[in-house]
Short mmCIF file of C-alpha atoms in Angstrom, two decimals:
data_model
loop_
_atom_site.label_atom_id
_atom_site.label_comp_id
_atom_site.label_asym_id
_atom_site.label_seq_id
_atom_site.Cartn_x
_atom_site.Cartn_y
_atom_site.Cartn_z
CA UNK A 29 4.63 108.39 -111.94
CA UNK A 30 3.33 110.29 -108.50
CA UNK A 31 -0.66 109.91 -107.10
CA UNK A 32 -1.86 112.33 -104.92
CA UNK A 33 -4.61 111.15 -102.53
CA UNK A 34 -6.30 113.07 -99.54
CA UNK A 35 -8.88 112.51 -96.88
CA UNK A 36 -11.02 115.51 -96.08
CA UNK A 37 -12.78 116.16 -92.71
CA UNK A 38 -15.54 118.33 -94.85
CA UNK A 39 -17.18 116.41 -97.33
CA UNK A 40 -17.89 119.67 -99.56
CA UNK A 41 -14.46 120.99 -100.36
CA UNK A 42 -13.19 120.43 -103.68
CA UNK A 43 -9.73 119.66 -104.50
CA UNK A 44 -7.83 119.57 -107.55
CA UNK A 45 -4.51 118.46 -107.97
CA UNK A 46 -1.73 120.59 -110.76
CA UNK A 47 1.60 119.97 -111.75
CA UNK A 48 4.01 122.90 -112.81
CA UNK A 49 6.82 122.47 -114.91
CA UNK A 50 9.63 124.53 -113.79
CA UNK A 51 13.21 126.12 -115.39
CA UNK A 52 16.14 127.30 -113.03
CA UNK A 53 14.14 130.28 -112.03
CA UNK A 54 11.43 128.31 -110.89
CA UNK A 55 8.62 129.95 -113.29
CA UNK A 56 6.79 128.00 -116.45
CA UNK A 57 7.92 129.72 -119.40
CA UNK A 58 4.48 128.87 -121.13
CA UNK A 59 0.80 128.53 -119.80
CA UNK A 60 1.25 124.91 -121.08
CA UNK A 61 3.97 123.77 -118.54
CA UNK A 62 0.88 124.21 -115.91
CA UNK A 63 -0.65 120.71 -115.65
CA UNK A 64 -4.11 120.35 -114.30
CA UNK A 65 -7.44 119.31 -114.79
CA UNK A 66 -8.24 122.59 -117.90
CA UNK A 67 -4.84 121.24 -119.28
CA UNK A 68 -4.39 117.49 -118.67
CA UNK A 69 -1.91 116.45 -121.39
CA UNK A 70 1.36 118.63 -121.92
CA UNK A 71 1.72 118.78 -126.13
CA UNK A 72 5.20 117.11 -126.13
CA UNK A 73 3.58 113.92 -123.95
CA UNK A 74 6.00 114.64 -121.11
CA UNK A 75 3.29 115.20 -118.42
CA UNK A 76 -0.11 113.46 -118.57
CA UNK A 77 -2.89 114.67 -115.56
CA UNK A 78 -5.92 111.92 -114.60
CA UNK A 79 -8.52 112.32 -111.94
CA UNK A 80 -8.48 108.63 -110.72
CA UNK A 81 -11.31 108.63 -108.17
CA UNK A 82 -12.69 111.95 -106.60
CA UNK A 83 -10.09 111.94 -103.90
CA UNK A 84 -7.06 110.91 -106.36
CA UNK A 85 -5.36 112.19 -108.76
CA UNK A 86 -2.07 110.53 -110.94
CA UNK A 87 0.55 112.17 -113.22
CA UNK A 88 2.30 110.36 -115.46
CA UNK A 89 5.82 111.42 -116.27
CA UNK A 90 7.99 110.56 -119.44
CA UNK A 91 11.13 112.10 -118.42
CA UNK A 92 12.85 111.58 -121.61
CA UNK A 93 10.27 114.12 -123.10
CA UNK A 94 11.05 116.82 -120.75
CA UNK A 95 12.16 120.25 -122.38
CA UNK A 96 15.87 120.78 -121.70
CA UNK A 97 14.61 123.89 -119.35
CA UNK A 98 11.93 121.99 -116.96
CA UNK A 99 14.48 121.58 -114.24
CA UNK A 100 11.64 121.07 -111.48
CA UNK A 101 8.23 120.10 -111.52
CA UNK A 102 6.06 121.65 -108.69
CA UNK A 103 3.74 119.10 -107.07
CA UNK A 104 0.29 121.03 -105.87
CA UNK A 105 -3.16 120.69 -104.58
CA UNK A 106 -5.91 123.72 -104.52
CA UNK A 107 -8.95 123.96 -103.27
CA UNK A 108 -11.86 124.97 -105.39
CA UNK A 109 -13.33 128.46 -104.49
CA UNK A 110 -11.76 128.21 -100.90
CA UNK A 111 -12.12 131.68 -99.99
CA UNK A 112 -15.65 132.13 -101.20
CA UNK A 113 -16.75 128.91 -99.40
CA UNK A 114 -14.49 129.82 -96.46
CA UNK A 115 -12.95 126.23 -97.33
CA UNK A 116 -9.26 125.79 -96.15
CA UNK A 117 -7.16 122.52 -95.76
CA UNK A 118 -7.28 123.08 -92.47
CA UNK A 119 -10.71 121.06 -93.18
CA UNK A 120 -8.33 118.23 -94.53
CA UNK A 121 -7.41 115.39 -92.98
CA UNK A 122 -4.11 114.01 -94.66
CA UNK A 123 -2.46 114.29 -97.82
CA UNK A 124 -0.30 111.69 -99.52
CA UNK A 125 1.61 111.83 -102.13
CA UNK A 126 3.01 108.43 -103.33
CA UNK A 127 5.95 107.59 -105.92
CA UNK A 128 5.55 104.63 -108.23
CA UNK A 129 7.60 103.16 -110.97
CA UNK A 130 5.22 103.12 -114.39
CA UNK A 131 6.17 100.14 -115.62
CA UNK A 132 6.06 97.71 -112.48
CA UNK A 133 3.89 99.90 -110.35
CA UNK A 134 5.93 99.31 -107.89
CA UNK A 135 6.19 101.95 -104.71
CA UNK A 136 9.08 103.48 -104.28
CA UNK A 137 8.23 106.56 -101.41
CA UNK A 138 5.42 107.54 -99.93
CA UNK A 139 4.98 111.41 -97.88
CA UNK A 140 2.21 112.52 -95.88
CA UNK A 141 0.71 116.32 -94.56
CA UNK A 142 -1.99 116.94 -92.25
CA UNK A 143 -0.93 118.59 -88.77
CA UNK A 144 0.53 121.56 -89.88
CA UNK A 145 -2.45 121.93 -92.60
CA UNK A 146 -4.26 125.59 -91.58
CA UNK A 147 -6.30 128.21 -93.35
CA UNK A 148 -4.34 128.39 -97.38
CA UNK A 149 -6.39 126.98 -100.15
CA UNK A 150 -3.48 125.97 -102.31
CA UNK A 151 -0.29 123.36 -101.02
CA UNK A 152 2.89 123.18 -102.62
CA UNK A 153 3.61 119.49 -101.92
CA UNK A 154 6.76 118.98 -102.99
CA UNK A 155 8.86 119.36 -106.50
CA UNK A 156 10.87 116.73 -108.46
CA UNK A 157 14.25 118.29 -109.18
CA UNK A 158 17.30 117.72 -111.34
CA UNK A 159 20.42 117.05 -109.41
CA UNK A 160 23.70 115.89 -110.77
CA UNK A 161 21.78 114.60 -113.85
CA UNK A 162 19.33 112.48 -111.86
CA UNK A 163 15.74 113.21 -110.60
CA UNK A 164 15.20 113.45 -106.89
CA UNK A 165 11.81 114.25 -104.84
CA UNK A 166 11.96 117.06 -102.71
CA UNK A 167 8.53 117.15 -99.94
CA UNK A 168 7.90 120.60 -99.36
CA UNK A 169 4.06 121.40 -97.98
CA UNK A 170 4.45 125.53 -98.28
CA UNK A 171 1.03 127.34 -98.04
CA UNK A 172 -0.91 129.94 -100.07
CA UNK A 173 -3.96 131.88 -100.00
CA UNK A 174 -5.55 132.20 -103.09
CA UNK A 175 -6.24 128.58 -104.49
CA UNK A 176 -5.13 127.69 -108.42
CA UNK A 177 -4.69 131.77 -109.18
CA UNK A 178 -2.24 132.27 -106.39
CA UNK A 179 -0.29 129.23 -107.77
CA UNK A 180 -0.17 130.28 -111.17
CA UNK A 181 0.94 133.94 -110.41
CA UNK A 182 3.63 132.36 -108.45
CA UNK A 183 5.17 130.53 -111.28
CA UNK A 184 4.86 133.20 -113.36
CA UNK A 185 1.72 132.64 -115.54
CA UNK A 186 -0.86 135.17 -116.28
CA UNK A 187 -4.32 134.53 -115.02
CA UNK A 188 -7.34 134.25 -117.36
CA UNK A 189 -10.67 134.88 -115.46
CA UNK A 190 -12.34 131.78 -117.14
CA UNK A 191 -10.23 128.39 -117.99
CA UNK A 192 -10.36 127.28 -121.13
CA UNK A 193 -13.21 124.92 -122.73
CA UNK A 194 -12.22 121.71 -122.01
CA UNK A 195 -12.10 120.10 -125.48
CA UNK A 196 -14.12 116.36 -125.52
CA UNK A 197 -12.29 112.75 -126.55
CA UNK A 198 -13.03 111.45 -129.78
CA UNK A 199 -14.53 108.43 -128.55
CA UNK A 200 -18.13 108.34 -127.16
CA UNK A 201 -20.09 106.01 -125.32
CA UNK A 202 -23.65 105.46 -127.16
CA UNK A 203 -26.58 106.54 -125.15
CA UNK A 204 -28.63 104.42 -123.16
CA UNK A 205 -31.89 104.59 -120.78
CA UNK A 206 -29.50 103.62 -117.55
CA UNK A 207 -25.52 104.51 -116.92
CA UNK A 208 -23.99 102.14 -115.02
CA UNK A 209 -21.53 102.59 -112.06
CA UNK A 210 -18.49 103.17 -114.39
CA UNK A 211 -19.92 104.91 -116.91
CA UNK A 212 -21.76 107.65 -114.10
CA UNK A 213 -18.25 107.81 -112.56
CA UNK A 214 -16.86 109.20 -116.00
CA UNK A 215 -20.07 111.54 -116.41
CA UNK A 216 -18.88 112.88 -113.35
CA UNK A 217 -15.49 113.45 -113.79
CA UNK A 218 -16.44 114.90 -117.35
CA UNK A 219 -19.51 117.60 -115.27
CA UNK A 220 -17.11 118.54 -112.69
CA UNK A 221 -14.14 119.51 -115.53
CA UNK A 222 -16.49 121.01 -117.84
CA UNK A 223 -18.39 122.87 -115.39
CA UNK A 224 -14.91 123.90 -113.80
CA UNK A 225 -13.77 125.32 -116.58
CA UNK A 226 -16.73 127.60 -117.28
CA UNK A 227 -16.48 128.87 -114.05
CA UNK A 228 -19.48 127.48 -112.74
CA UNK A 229 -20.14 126.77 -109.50
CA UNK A 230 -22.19 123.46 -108.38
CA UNK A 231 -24.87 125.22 -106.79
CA UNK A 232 -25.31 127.35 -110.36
CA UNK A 233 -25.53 124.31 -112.23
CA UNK A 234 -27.59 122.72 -109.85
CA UNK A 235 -29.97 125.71 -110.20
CA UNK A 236 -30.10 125.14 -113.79
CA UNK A 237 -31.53 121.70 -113.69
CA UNK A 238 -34.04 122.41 -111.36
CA UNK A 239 -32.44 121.38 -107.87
CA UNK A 240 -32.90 123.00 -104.55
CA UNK A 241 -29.49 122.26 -103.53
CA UNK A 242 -25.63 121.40 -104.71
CA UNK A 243 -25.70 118.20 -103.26
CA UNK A 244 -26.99 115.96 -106.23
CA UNK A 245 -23.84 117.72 -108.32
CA UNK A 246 -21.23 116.94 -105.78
CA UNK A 247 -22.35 113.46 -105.18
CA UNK A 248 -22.45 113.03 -109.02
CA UNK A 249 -18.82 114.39 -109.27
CA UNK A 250 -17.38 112.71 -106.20
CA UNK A 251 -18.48 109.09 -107.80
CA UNK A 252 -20.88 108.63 -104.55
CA UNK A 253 -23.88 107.87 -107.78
CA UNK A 254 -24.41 104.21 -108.53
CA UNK A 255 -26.19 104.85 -111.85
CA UNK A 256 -27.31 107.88 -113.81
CA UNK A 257 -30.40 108.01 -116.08
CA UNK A 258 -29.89 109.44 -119.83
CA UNK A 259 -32.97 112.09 -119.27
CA UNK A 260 -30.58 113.88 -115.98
CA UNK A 261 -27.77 113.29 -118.57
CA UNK A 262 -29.58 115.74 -121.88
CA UNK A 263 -30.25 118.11 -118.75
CA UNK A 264 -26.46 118.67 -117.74
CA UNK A 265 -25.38 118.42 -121.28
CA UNK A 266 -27.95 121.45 -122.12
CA UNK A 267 -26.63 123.24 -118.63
CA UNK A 268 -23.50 122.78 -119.24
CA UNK A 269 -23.48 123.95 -123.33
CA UNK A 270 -21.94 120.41 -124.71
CA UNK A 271 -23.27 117.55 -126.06
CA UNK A 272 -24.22 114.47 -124.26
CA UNK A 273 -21.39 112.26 -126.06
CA UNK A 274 -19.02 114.66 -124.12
CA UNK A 275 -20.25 113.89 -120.72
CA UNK A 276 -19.72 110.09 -121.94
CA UNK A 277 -16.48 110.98 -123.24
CA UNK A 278 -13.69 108.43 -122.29
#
């Protein structure tokens, strides 16, 4: 298992962490080997992708299920819209990526980037390799313009202009007047990958709840909220074009 945690000097950048599953060429041979938040789970359950908190993010890996090809898995951050924003990780204060066993949680290396961060807005970390049978980590920190797009060209994937709709969990919270801290924190995470993968922007969505600014969105989706009411919650789930059970979504 590897987290990936940051510290950001801009409060308003967005990153999102993605995993790319690699053969000897160093390109995914399908659009699923590309691990991120529009693809969390890999279908054979050898790569699963959480948002832990809005400046971490953990993959789980179950090397055993690991196609025979995937001889490197590409460790990456990107930052959300970079270019339009005029974002950049030079606006970033550290990134660390940490490697723990699963079972015991134990650490077992920890890297760390920030000086030589400057204007890209995507990161290769680093890459987990096969050598001599055994799995090694590899830090790398190469730069590219571009964000997630860049990324995916680079390994070979064709580029949709939208994401995919991400697809809700079976299990729902029931509604209530008042969300807790918890459950806002999921309603966030669930806004930010929804909205994500319609392409919308916070300051659209904002728009289309009647705010005069972006900042209630990113505060929602950063986990900065204390407690949501159900009322905002039927106005993002009508914004956003799901139902409110999916924003509750576990």
């Amino acid at each position: 298992m590897f987290e990936v945690e940051w510290d950001l000097l801009n409060p308003d950048i967005d990153l999102d962490a993605s995993a790319f599953l690699l053969n000897a060429h160093g390109v995914c041979e399908k659009d699923e080997d590309c691990i991120f938040y529009g693809n969390p789970d890999h279908r054979n359950g050898s790569v699963a992708y959480q948002k832990v908190h809005s400046n971490k993010a953990q993959f789980i890996v179950a090397f055993d299920r690991l196609a025979l090809q995937v001889q490197k898995i590409a460790v990456s951050l990107t930052i959300y819209e970079g270019e339009e924003q005029s974002h950049s990780f030079s606006q970033v204060a550290e990134i660390r990526i940490r490697l723990l066993n699963h079972r015991t949680g134990k650490e077992l290396a920890t890297f760390r980037f920030g000086e030589d961060l400057t204007e890209e807005t995507a990161i290769v970390i680093g890459e987990l390799y096969v050598y001599k049978g055994e799995w090694k980590f590899n830090p790398i920190g190469s730069g590219f313009f571009g964000g997630l797009r860049a990324l995916c060209l680079n390994f070979g994937l064709e580029v949709e202009q939208t994401l995919p709709e991400v697809a809700a969990d079976a299990q729902a919270i029931l509604p209530k007047d008042l969300y807790d801290l918890y459950e806002t924190f999921q309603i966030g995470h669930n806004v930010e990958r929804v909205r994500r993968s319609i392409g919308m922007t916070q300051k659209q969505l904002a728009e289309k709840i009647g705010y005069k600014s972006a900042s209630p969105i990113s505060r929602l989706e950063r986990g900065e909220l204390d407690r949501f009411s159900h009322s905002q919650l039927l106005l993002l789930a009508e914004a956003l074009n799901v139902t409110s059970r999916q924003l509750l979504s576990r």
